[in-house]
Amino acid sequence: MAIQFDTLRYVEKLKSAGIPEAQAAAFATALGESASGSLATKDDCSSIKNEASDIRSDLKLMRWMLAAIVVGVIFLVAKAFF
């Protein structure tokens, strides 16, 4: 999905604002190149949300596992001393 970007009009606006032509052309080129890249779509965003949800579930499971291990270690240490 490409974005329509009129570099000539952009340069003219910058020149009318007092920016030198060479600098305005450099700005337009840089902005045009960055705008020509691909953009994230709604599908991309929903995919990232799904991946984040999966990671959250994995972290929740790991917290429970860590808690079980800590309780087990505390039990073993308490059993050894008492």
XYZ file of N, CA and C in Angstrom:
246
model
N 0.847 -1.171 0.000
C 0.000 0.000 0.000
C 0.897 1.240 0.000
N 0.914 1.964 -1.074
C 1.768 3.140 -1.204
C 0.983 4.405 -0.868
N 1.689 5.345 -0.296
C 1.086 6.628 0.042
C 1.405 7.614 -1.072
N 0.390 8.348 -1.514
C 0.607 9.369 -2.531
C 1.239 10.586 -1.858
N 2.400 10.997 -2.361
C 3.104 12.126 -1.770
C 3.613 13.023 -2.888
N 3.145 14.253 -2.913
C 3.543 15.215 -3.939
C 4.762 15.983 -3.447
N 5.941 15.545 -3.876
C 7.174 16.171 -3.402
C 7.323 17.604 -3.906
N 6.898 17.858 -5.141
C 7.027 19.204 -5.696
C 6.200 20.202 -4.878
N 4.970 19.834 -4.568
C 4.113 20.723 -3.774
C 4.698 20.939 -2.376
N 5.270 19.875 -1.814
C 5.886 19.968 -0.492
C 7.082 20.923 -0.521
N 7.915 20.799 -1.562
C 9.076 21.687 -1.699
C 8.616 23.130 -1.841
N 7.577 23.360 -2.655
C 7.063 24.726 -2.845
C 6.548 25.310 -1.528
N 5.864 24.505 -0.737
C 5.369 24.993 0.563
C 6.524 25.337 1.492
N 7.548 24.499 1.508
C 8.706 24.774 2.366
C 9.435 26.031 1.899
N 9.580 26.176 0.575
C 10.243 27.377 0.055
C 9.457 28.636 0.402
N 8.135 28.556 0.336
C 7.326 29.729 0.663
C 7.385 30.056 2.150
N 7.771 29.079 2.968
C 7.923 29.314 4.407
C 9.310 29.843 4.746
N 10.174 29.992 3.720
C 11.485 30.589 3.953
C 12.628 29.599 4.025
N 12.388 28.342 3.731
C 13.455 27.340 3.761
C 14.140 27.332 2.397
N 15.488 27.313 2.375
C 16.204 27.299 1.098
C 15.805 26.089 0.241
N 15.865 26.260 -1.084
C 15.390 25.230 -2.005
C 16.136 23.910 -1.833
N 17.451 23.952 -1.647
C 18.229 22.713 -1.505
C 17.791 21.946 -0.256
N 17.588 22.683 0.813
C 17.170 22.043 2.056
C 15.741 21.507 1.920
N 14.871 22.252 1.288
C 13.494 21.808 1.081
C 13.457 20.551 0.228
N 14.310 20.489 -0.798
C 14.370 19.298 -1.647
C 14.871 18.094 -0.862
N 15.851 18.314 0.016
C 16.359 17.219 0.840
C 15.278 16.716 1.792
N 14.525 17.623 2.389
C 13.411 17.232 3.260
C 12.385 16.410 2.493
N 12.047 16.869 1.309
C 11.040 16.185 0.493
C 11.513 14.786 0.102
N 12.776 14.674 -0.262
C 13.322 13.367 -0.627
C 13.281 12.416 0.562
N 13.724 12.893 1.719
C 13.735 12.046 2.917
C 12.318 11.623 3.304
N 11.387 12.555 3.273
C 10.006 12.237 3.631
C 9.378 11.301 2.613
N 9.656 11.520 1.337
C 9.127 10.648 0.291
C 9.635 9.224 0.420
N 10.912 9.068 0.758
C 11.479 7.727 0.926
C 10.884 7.027 2.142
N 10.677 7.771 3.219
C 10.119 7.140 4.416
C 8.642 6.804 4.221
N 7.934 7.591 3.436
C 6.506 7.337 3.199
C 6.287 6.215 2.201
N 7.309 5.846 1.441
C 7.129 4.806 0.429
C 7.221 3.405 1.007
N 7.600 3.274 2.281
C 7.674 1.966 2.916
C 6.289 1.400 3.176
N 6.252 0.172 3.600
C 4.960 -0.448 3.865
C 4.445 -0.014 5.235
N 3.150 0.105 5.335
C 2.513 0.516 6.574
C 1.842 -0.677 7.228
N 1.650 -0.577 8.529
C 0.959 -1.640 9.243
C -0.533 -1.593 8.919
N -1.101 -2.759 8.737
C -2.526 -2.847 8.459
C -3.261 -3.291 9.721
N -4.587 -3.323 9.659
C -5.372 -3.800 10.791
C -5.049 -5.253 11.094
N -4.798 -6.039 10.055
C -4.436 -7.441 10.256
C -3.109 -7.566 10.995
N -2.153 -6.686 10.660
C -0.876 -6.695 11.364
C -1.076 -6.392 12.846
N -1.899 -5.393 13.120
C -2.152 -5.001 14.512
C -2.856 -6.111 15.289
N -3.830 -6.760 14.673
C -4.530 -7.841 15.372
C -3.603 -9.032 15.575
N -2.696 -9.259 14.636
C -1.725 -10.342 14.787
C -0.813 -10.074 15.977
N -0.386 -8.834 16.112
C 0.479 -8.476 17.243
C -0.280 -8.619 18.554
N -1.567 -8.228 18.566
C -2.379 -8.386 19.776
C -2.495 -9.856 20.148
N -2.690 -10.721 19.156
C -2.798 -12.156 19.432
C -1.493 -12.711 19.993
N -0.371 -12.280 19.424
C 0.928 -12.738 19.915
C 1.168 -12.251 21.339
N 0.794 -11.013 21.637
C 0.951 -10.480 22.989
C 0.083 -11.256 23.969
N -1.112 -11.637 23.542
C -1.999 -12.423 24.388
C -1.391 -13.789 24.681
N -0.790 -14.406 23.669
C -0.123 -15.697 23.871
C 1.032 -15.572 24.849
N 1.789 -14.498 24.720
C 2.930 -14.279 25.621
C 2.435 -14.072 27.049
N 1.334 -13.316 27.204
C 0.763 -13.107 28.538
C 0.354 -14.434 29.178
N -0.266 -15.321 28.388
C -0.679 -16.616 28.930
C 0.538 -17.437 29.346
N 1.592 -17.402 28.524
C 2.813 -18.139 28.870
C 3.428 -17.592 30.151
N 3.444 -16.273 30.295
C 4.007 -15.676 31.503
C 3.183 -16.033 32.738
N 1.871 -16.093 32.574
C 1.008 -16.465 33.693
C 1.326 -17.889 34.152
N 1.498 -18.790 33.194
C 1.852 -20.169 33.514
C 3.208 -20.229 34.210
N 4.172 -19.454 33.715
C 5.500 -19.449 34.334
C 5.453 -18.917 35.760
N 4.611 -17.905 36.009
C 4.479 -17.386 37.380
C 3.965 -18.467 38.314
N 2.968 -19.222 37.854
C 2.431 -20.304 38.690
C 3.493 -21.374 38.936
N 4.257 -21.713 37.915
C 5.313 -22.714 38.059
C 6.385 -22.222 39.033
N 6.766 -20.964 38.918
C 7.762 -20.391 39.822
C 7.248 -20.379 41.252
N 5.978 -20.023 41.417
C 5.395 -20.021 42.757
C 5.405 -21.425 43.345
N 5.085 -22.439 42.551
C 5.095 -23.820 43.037
C 6.503 -24.243 43.431
N 7.490 -23.849 42.649
C 8.881 -24.192 42.970
C 9.311 -23.508 44.264
N 8.981 -22.232 44.417
C 9.359 -21.493 45.630
C 8.707 -22.126 46.853
N 7.425 -22.463 46.751
C 6.731 -23.107 47.877
C 7.383 -24.445 48.192
N 7.757 -25.200 47.175
C 8.427 -26.485 47.395
C 9.761 -26.323 48.088
N 10.535 -25.336 47.662
C 11.842 -25.099 48.282
C 11.656 -24.656 49.737
N 10.705 -23.778 49.982
C 10.447 -23.338 51.358
C 10.032 -24.528 52.217
N 9.192 -25.392 51.679
C 8.750 -26.586 52.415
C 9.945 -27.461 52.752
N 10.833 -27.704 51.772
C 12.002 -28.558 52.006
C 12.960 -27.946 53.030
N 13.168 -26.639 52.964
C 14.053 -25.971 53.936
C 13.423 -26.038 55.312
N 12.133 -25.799 55.404
C 11.456 -25.876 56.707
C 11.501 -27.281 57.261
N 11.341 -28.281 56.419
C 11.367 -29.678 56.857
C 12.755 -30.052 57.362
N 13.809 -29.499 56.733
C 15.173 -29.823 57.121
C 15.528 -29.231 58.487
N 14.962 -28.085 58.816
C 15.325 -27.437 60.086
C 14.333 -27.675 61.209
N 13.143 -28.111 60.935
C 12.149 -28.273 61.991
C 11.695 -29.682 62.114
